[in-house]
Amino acid sequence: MSTFEHIIVESKGAVGIVKLNRPKMLNALSFGVFREIAAAVDDLEADDAIGCIVVTGSDKAFAAGADIKEMQPKGFIDMFSEDFAAIGGDRIARCRKPTIAAVAGYALGGGCELAMMCDIIIAADTAKFGQPEITLGTIPGIGGTQRLTRAIGKSKAMDLCLTGRMMDAAEAERSGLVSRIVPADKLMDEAIAAAEKIASMSQPAAAMAKEAVNRAFETTLAEGMSVERNLFHATFALEDRSEGMAAFIEKRKPVNKNR
Ligand SMILES: CCCCCCCCCCCCC/C=C/C(=O)SCCNC(=O)CCNC(=O)[C@H](O)C(C)(C)COP(=O)(O)OP(=O)(O)OC[C@H]1O[C@@H](n2cnc3c(N)ncnc32)[C@H](O)[C@@H]1OP(=O)(O)O
């Protein structure tokens, strides 16, 4: 597996772990960090042994945003030409394997946006989420106004984007941004346990479930129902589906072959 400057990548069984590693800057996100995350996701997605990926930061900060010190001198043409998506900045959002953001401490600006690129957010009770870009004279730029609004509704998303305030883990769970809250000292145990559970399922079936849920997030109900129906029918081509139902009937655990 590749080695990186700003992140640490390891695997625990069928779980890949990407840990942001710029603690002195509260894991501020630079283009270089996003390039490394993209390369790590390429590696983990290509590894058949990996069934789920966890992205995490430090106890104090998942990521306190894009790197303000690196952004400050930039102008329009700098940001326009080094287009974030073009460098693979949204690669984690395009990963076919399920992804979990394990968030403790600050997830602000680009940090909240990175967490929302993941499929599931599990928050420590210390987590704080926000899109404070407005306080810097800018706005979210990698999904914050779009994913946040779809996740928590217009009014609260507008509140966070216009006031720049943070919301704590409890408010984030109440609003639907976060799947569950766990004690800070149990965050990685819980996130890895969830990832192991997901990785134990049929990987093609998990990819289909992920695609169907994402389409609900991104399109009309009619279109989403059509996608779901087609993918549901497609699961009947999986050996894993036949094995899964046979295992239930025979009262035994299924043996998934990921096909
Ligand atoms: C050209 C490339 C540029 C990068 C591009 C990356 C790709 C993404 C591009 C698109 C981005 C989309 C739009 C998103 C924009 C943003 O995310 S803007 C930033 C939003 N975040 C914030 O505004 C939070 C800023 N931080 C804080 O408010 C506070 O640090 C805190 C989180 C409330 C914690 O406060 P405290 O406990 O007092 O710690 P500090 O002393 O403030 O911080 C410790 C050190 O960490 C440095 N730091 C913190 N956040 C950042 C940051 N976002 N960028 C850079 N550095 C940060 C802080 O300066 C301290 O450093 P030192 O002063 O050297 O000790």
Coordinates of C-alpha atoms and ligand atoms in Angstrom, one line a residue:
M1 CA 0.0 0.0 0.0
S2 CA 1.3 3.5 -0.9
T3 CA 2.8 5.7 1.8
F4 CA 1.6 9.3 2.3
E5 CA 2.6 12.6 3.8
H6 CA -0.7 13.9 5.2
I7 CA -2.7 10.7 5.9
I8 CA -2.1 7.3 7.4
V9 CA -3.7 4.3 5.6
E10 CA -4.0 0.9 7.2
S11 CA -6.3 -2.1 6.9
K12 CA -7.8 -4.2 9.7
G13 CA -9.2 -7.4 8.1
A14 CA -11.7 -6.3 5.5
V15 CA -11.8 -2.7 6.7
G16 CA -9.6 0.0 5.2
I17 CA -8.8 3.0 7.4
V18 CA -7.8 6.4 6.2
K19 CA -6.7 8.7 9.0
L20 CA -6.0 12.4 8.4
N21 CA -2.7 13.3 9.9
R22 CA -2.1 17.0 10.1
P23 CA -2.8 17.3 13.9
K24 CA -1.0 20.7 14.3
M25 CA -3.4 22.2 11.8
L26 CA -6.5 20.4 13.1
N27 CA -6.3 18.3 9.9
A28 CA -6.8 21.3 7.6
L29 CA -7.5 20.0 4.1
S30 CA -5.2 21.0 1.2
F31 CA -5.3 19.9 -2.4
G32 CA -2.4 17.7 -1.5
V33 CA -4.5 16.0 1.3
F34 CA -7.3 15.4 -1.1
R35 CA -5.0 14.0 -3.7
E36 CA -3.6 11.6 -1.1
I37 CA -7.2 10.6 0.0
A38 CA -8.0 9.9 -3.7
A39 CA -4.9 7.7 -4.2
A40 CA -5.7 5.8 -0.9
V41 CA -9.3 5.2 -2.1
D42 CA -8.0 4.0 -5.5
D43 CA -5.8 1.5 -3.6
L44 CA -8.5 0.3 -1.2
E45 CA -11.1 0.1 -3.9
A46 CA -8.8 -2.1 -6.0
D47 CA -8.2 -4.4 -3.0
D48 CA -10.8 -7.2 -3.1
A49 CA -10.0 -8.0 0.5
I50 CA -11.5 -4.6 1.5
G51 CA -15.3 -4.4 1.9
C52 CA -15.7 -1.0 3.7
I53 CA -13.6 2.1 4.2
V54 CA -13.4 4.3 7.4
V55 CA -12.2 7.9 7.2
T56 CA -11.3 9.6 10.4
G57 CA -9.2 12.3 12.0
S58 CA -7.9 13.1 15.5
D59 CA -9.7 13.4 18.8
K60 CA -9.8 17.2 18.5
A61 CA -10.6 17.4 14.8
F62 CA -11.9 15.3 12.0
A63 CA -10.9 18.2 9.8
A64 CA -11.3 21.9 10.7
G65 CA -11.8 22.8 7.0
A66 CA -9.9 23.6 3.9
D67 CA -6.4 25.0 4.5
I68 CA -7.0 28.7 5.0
K69 CA -3.3 29.5 5.0
E70 CA -3.0 27.8 1.6
M71 CA -6.1 29.4 0.2
Q72 CA -5.6 33.0 1.4
P73 CA -3.3 34.0 -1.4
K74 CA -5.3 32.3 -4.2
G75 CA -7.4 34.1 -6.7
F76 CA -10.2 33.1 -9.0
I77 CA -8.1 31.6 -11.8
D78 CA -6.0 29.6 -9.3
M79 CA -9.0 27.9 -7.8
F80 CA -10.8 27.7 -11.2
S81 CA -7.8 26.1 -12.9
E82 CA -6.9 23.6 -10.2
D83 CA -10.4 22.4 -10.1
F84 CA -11.1 20.4 -7.0
A85 CA -13.1 17.6 -8.7
A86 CA -10.5 17.4 -11.5
I87 CA -7.8 16.4 -9.0
G88 CA -10.0 13.7 -7.6
G89 CA -11.1 15.7 -4.6
D90 CA -14.5 14.0 -4.6
R91 CA -13.0 10.5 -5.1
I92 CA -14.3 9.3 -1.8
A93 CA -17.8 10.3 -2.9
R94 CA -17.4 8.2 -6.0
C95 CA -16.1 5.1 -4.2
R96 CA -18.3 2.0 -5.0
K97 CA -17.5 0.4 -1.7
P98 CA -19.3 1.7 1.4
T99 CA -17.6 4.4 3.4
I100 CA -17.9 5.6 7.0
A101 CA -16.8 9.0 8.4
A102 CA -15.8 8.5 12.1
V103 CA -16.0 12.1 13.4
A104 CA -14.6 13.4 16.7
G105 CA -14.1 17.1 17.4
Y106 CA -14.3 19.6 14.6
A107 CA -15.8 18.8 11.2
L108 CA -16.0 22.3 9.7
G109 CA -16.2 23.7 6.2
G110 CA -14.4 21.3 3.9
G111 CA -14.1 18.9 6.9
C112 CA -17.9 18.7 7.1
E113 CA -18.1 18.4 3.4
L114 CA -15.6 15.5 3.4
A115 CA -17.6 13.7 6.1
M116 CA -20.7 14.2 4.0
M117 CA -19.0 12.6 1.0
C118 CA -19.0 9.4 3.0
D119 CA -22.1 7.2 3.1
I120 CA -22.5 7.1 6.9
I121 CA -21.3 9.5 9.6
I122 CA -20.8 8.1 13.1
A123 CA -20.1 10.9 15.5
A124 CA -18.3 10.9 18.8
D125 CA -20.2 12.9 21.5
T126 CA -17.4 15.5 21.1
A127 CA -18.2 16.1 17.4
K128 CA -19.0 19.6 16.2
F129 CA -20.2 20.2 12.6
G130 CA -20.5 23.5 10.7
Q131 CA -20.0 25.4 7.4
P132 CA -18.3 28.6 8.7
E133 CA -17.0 29.7 5.3
I134 CA -19.2 32.8 5.4
T135 CA -17.1 34.1 8.3
L136 CA -14.1 34.1 5.9
G137 CA -16.0 35.8 3.0
T138 CA -16.5 32.7 1.0
I139 CA -19.0 29.8 0.8
P140 CA -18.9 26.0 0.9
G141 CA -17.3 24.7 -2.3
I142 CA -17.2 20.9 -2.3
G143 CA -20.8 20.0 -1.6
G144 CA -21.6 21.8 1.7
T145 CA -24.6 23.7 0.4
Q146 CA -25.9 20.7 -1.6
R147 CA -25.4 17.6 0.6
L148 CA -26.1 19.5 3.9
T149 CA -29.4 20.8 2.5
R150 CA -30.5 17.4 1.3
A151 CA -29.5 15.9 4.6
I152 CA -30.9 18.3 7.1
G153 CA -33.3 20.6 5.2
K154 CA -33.2 24.1 3.9
S155 CA -33.8 26.0 7.1
K156 CA -31.1 24.5 9.2
A157 CA -28.6 24.3 6.3
M158 CA -29.2 28.0 5.6
D159 CA -28.8 28.7 9.3
L160 CA -25.4 27.0 9.4
C161 CA -24.2 28.5 6.1
L162 CA -25.3 32.0 6.9
T163 CA -24.5 32.3 10.6
G164 CA -21.4 30.1 10.4
R165 CA -22.4 28.5 13.7
M166 CA -21.5 25.0 14.7
M167 CA -24.0 22.2 15.7
D168 CA -23.0 19.6 18.3
A169 CA -23.3 15.9 17.8
A170 CA -26.8 15.8 19.4
E171 CA -28.2 18.4 17.1
A172 CA -26.4 16.8 14.1
E173 CA -28.1 13.4 15.0
R174 CA -31.5 15.1 15.5
S175 CA -31.2 16.8 12.1
G176 CA -30.3 13.6 10.3
L177 CA -26.7 14.5 9.4
V178 CA -25.3 11.8 11.7
S179 CA -26.3 8.1 11.8
R180 CA -25.4 7.6 15.5
I181 CA -23.5 9.2 18.4
V182 CA -21.0 7.1 20.5
P183 CA -18.8 8.0 23.4
A184 CA -15.6 9.6 22.1
D185 CA -13.4 6.8 23.5
K186 CA -15.5 4.2 21.6
L187 CA -15.6 6.0 18.2
M188 CA -13.2 3.8 16.3
D189 CA -14.3 0.6 17.9
E190 CA -17.9 1.4 16.9
A191 CA -17.0 2.6 13.4
I192 CA -14.8 -0.5 12.7
A193 CA -17.4 -2.8 14.1
A194 CA -20.0 -1.3 11.7
A195 CA -17.5 -1.5 8.8
E196 CA -16.7 -5.1 9.6
K197 CA -20.5 -5.9 9.6
I198 CA -20.9 -4.2 6.2
A199 CA -17.8 -5.9 4.8
S200 CA -19.3 -9.3 5.9
M201 CA -22.2 -8.8 3.5
S202 CA -22.2 -9.6 -0.2
Q203 CA -20.0 -6.8 -1.7
P204 CA -22.0 -6.6 -5.0
A205 CA -25.2 -6.4 -3.0
A206 CA -23.8 -3.7 -0.7
A207 CA -22.7 -1.7 -3.8
M208 CA -26.2 -2.0 -5.2
A209 CA -27.8 -0.9 -1.9
K210 CA -25.4 2.0 -1.7
E211 CA -26.2 3.1 -5.3
A212 CA -29.9 2.9 -4.7
V213 CA -29.8 5.0 -1.5
N214 CA -27.6 7.5 -3.2
R215 CA -30.0 7.8 -6.1
A216 CA -32.8 8.6 -3.6
F217 CA -30.5 11.5 -2.4
E218 CA -29.9 12.7 -5.9
T219 CA -33.0 12.3 -8.1
T220 CA -36.8 12.1 -8.3
L221 CA -38.8 9.4 -6.5
A222 CA -40.0 7.9 -9.8
E223 CA -36.4 7.7 -11.1
G224 CA -35.2 6.3 -7.7
M225 CA -37.9 3.7 -7.6
S226 CA -36.9 2.6 -11.1
V227 CA -33.3 2.3 -10.2
E228 CA -34.1 0.4 -7.0
R229 CA -36.4 -2.0 -8.9
N230 CA -33.7 -2.7 -11.5
L231 CA -31.1 -3.3 -8.9
F232 CA -33.4 -5.5 -6.8
H233 CA -34.0 -7.6 -9.9
A234 CA -30.3 -7.7 -10.5
T235 CA -29.6 -9.2 -7.1
F236 CA -31.4 -12.3 -8.4
A237 CA -28.4 -12.8 -10.7
L238 CA -26.1 -13.0 -7.6
E239 CA -24.9 -16.3 -6.3
D240 CA -24.8 -14.5 -2.9
R241 CA -28.6 -13.8 -3.1
S242 CA -29.4 -17.5 -3.8
E243 CA -26.9 -18.6 -1.0
G244 CA -28.2 -15.9 1.4
M245 CA -31.8 -17.1 1.1
A246 CA -30.8 -20.8 1.2
A247 CA -28.7 -20.2 4.3
F248 CA -31.7 -18.7 6.1
I249 CA -34.0 -21.6 5.2
E250 CA -31.3 -24.1 6.3
K251 CA -30.7 -22.1 9.5
R252 CA -27.0 -21.5 8.9
K253 CA -24.7 -18.5 8.1
P254 CA -24.3 -17.7 4.4
V255 CA -21.0 -18.0 2.7
N256 CA -20.7 -15.0 0.4
K257 CA -18.5 -15.3 -2.6
N258 CA -19.0 -11.6 -3.7
R259 CA -20.6 -12.7 -7.0
Ligands
LIG1 C1 -5.1 26.1 -3.0 C2 -5.5 25.0 -2.2 C3 -6.2 25.4 -0.9 C4 -6.8 24.3 -0.1 C5 -7.9 23.7 -1.0 C6 -8.3 22.4 -0.4 C7 -9.3 21.7 -1.3 C8 -10.7 22.1 -1.1 C9 -11.1 23.2 -2.0 C10 -12.5 23.7 -1.8 C11 -12.8 24.0 -0.4 C12 -14.3 24.1 -0.3 C13 -14.8 25.3 0.5 C14 -14.3 25.0 2.0 C15 -13.7 26.0 2.6 C16 -13.3 25.9 4.0 O1 -13.3 24.8 4.6 S1 -12.8 27.3 4.7 C17 -12.3 26.9 6.4 C18 -13.5 26.5 7.2 N1 -13.1 26.3 8.6 C19 -13.0 27.2 9.5 O2 -13.3 28.4 9.3 C20 -12.5 26.8 10.9 C21 -11.1 27.5 11.2 N2 -10.6 27.1 12.4 C22 -11.2 27.6 13.6 O3 -12.1 28.3 13.6 C23 -10.5 27.2 14.9 O4 -9.2 26.6 14.5 C24 -11.3 26.1 15.6 C25 -11.6 24.9 14.7 C26 -12.5 26.7 16.2 C27 -10.4 25.6 16.8 O5 -9.9 26.7 17.6 P1 -8.8 26.4 18.6 O6 -9.0 25.2 19.5 O7 -8.5 27.8 19.3 O8 -7.5 26.1 17.7 P2 -6.7 27.1 16.8 O9 -5.5 27.7 17.6 O10 -7.6 28.0 16.1 O11 -6.1 26.1 15.7 C28 -4.9 25.3 16.0 C29 -4.0 25.5 14.8 O12 -4.7 24.9 13.6 C30 -4.8 26.0 12.6 N3 -6.0 25.8 11.8 C31 -7.2 25.6 12.3 N4 -8.1 25.5 11.3 C32 -7.4 25.7 10.2 C33 -7.8 25.8 8.8 N5 -9.0 25.5 8.3 N6 -6.8 26.0 7.9 C34 -5.5 26.2 8.3 N7 -5.1 26.2 9.6 C35 -6.1 25.9 10.5 C36 -4.7 27.3 13.4 O13 -4.3 28.3 12.5 C37 -3.7 26.9 14.5 O14 -2.4 27.0 13.9 P3 -1.3 27.9 14.6 O15 -1.9 29.2 14.7 O16 -0.1 27.8 13.7 O17 -1.0 27.2 15.9

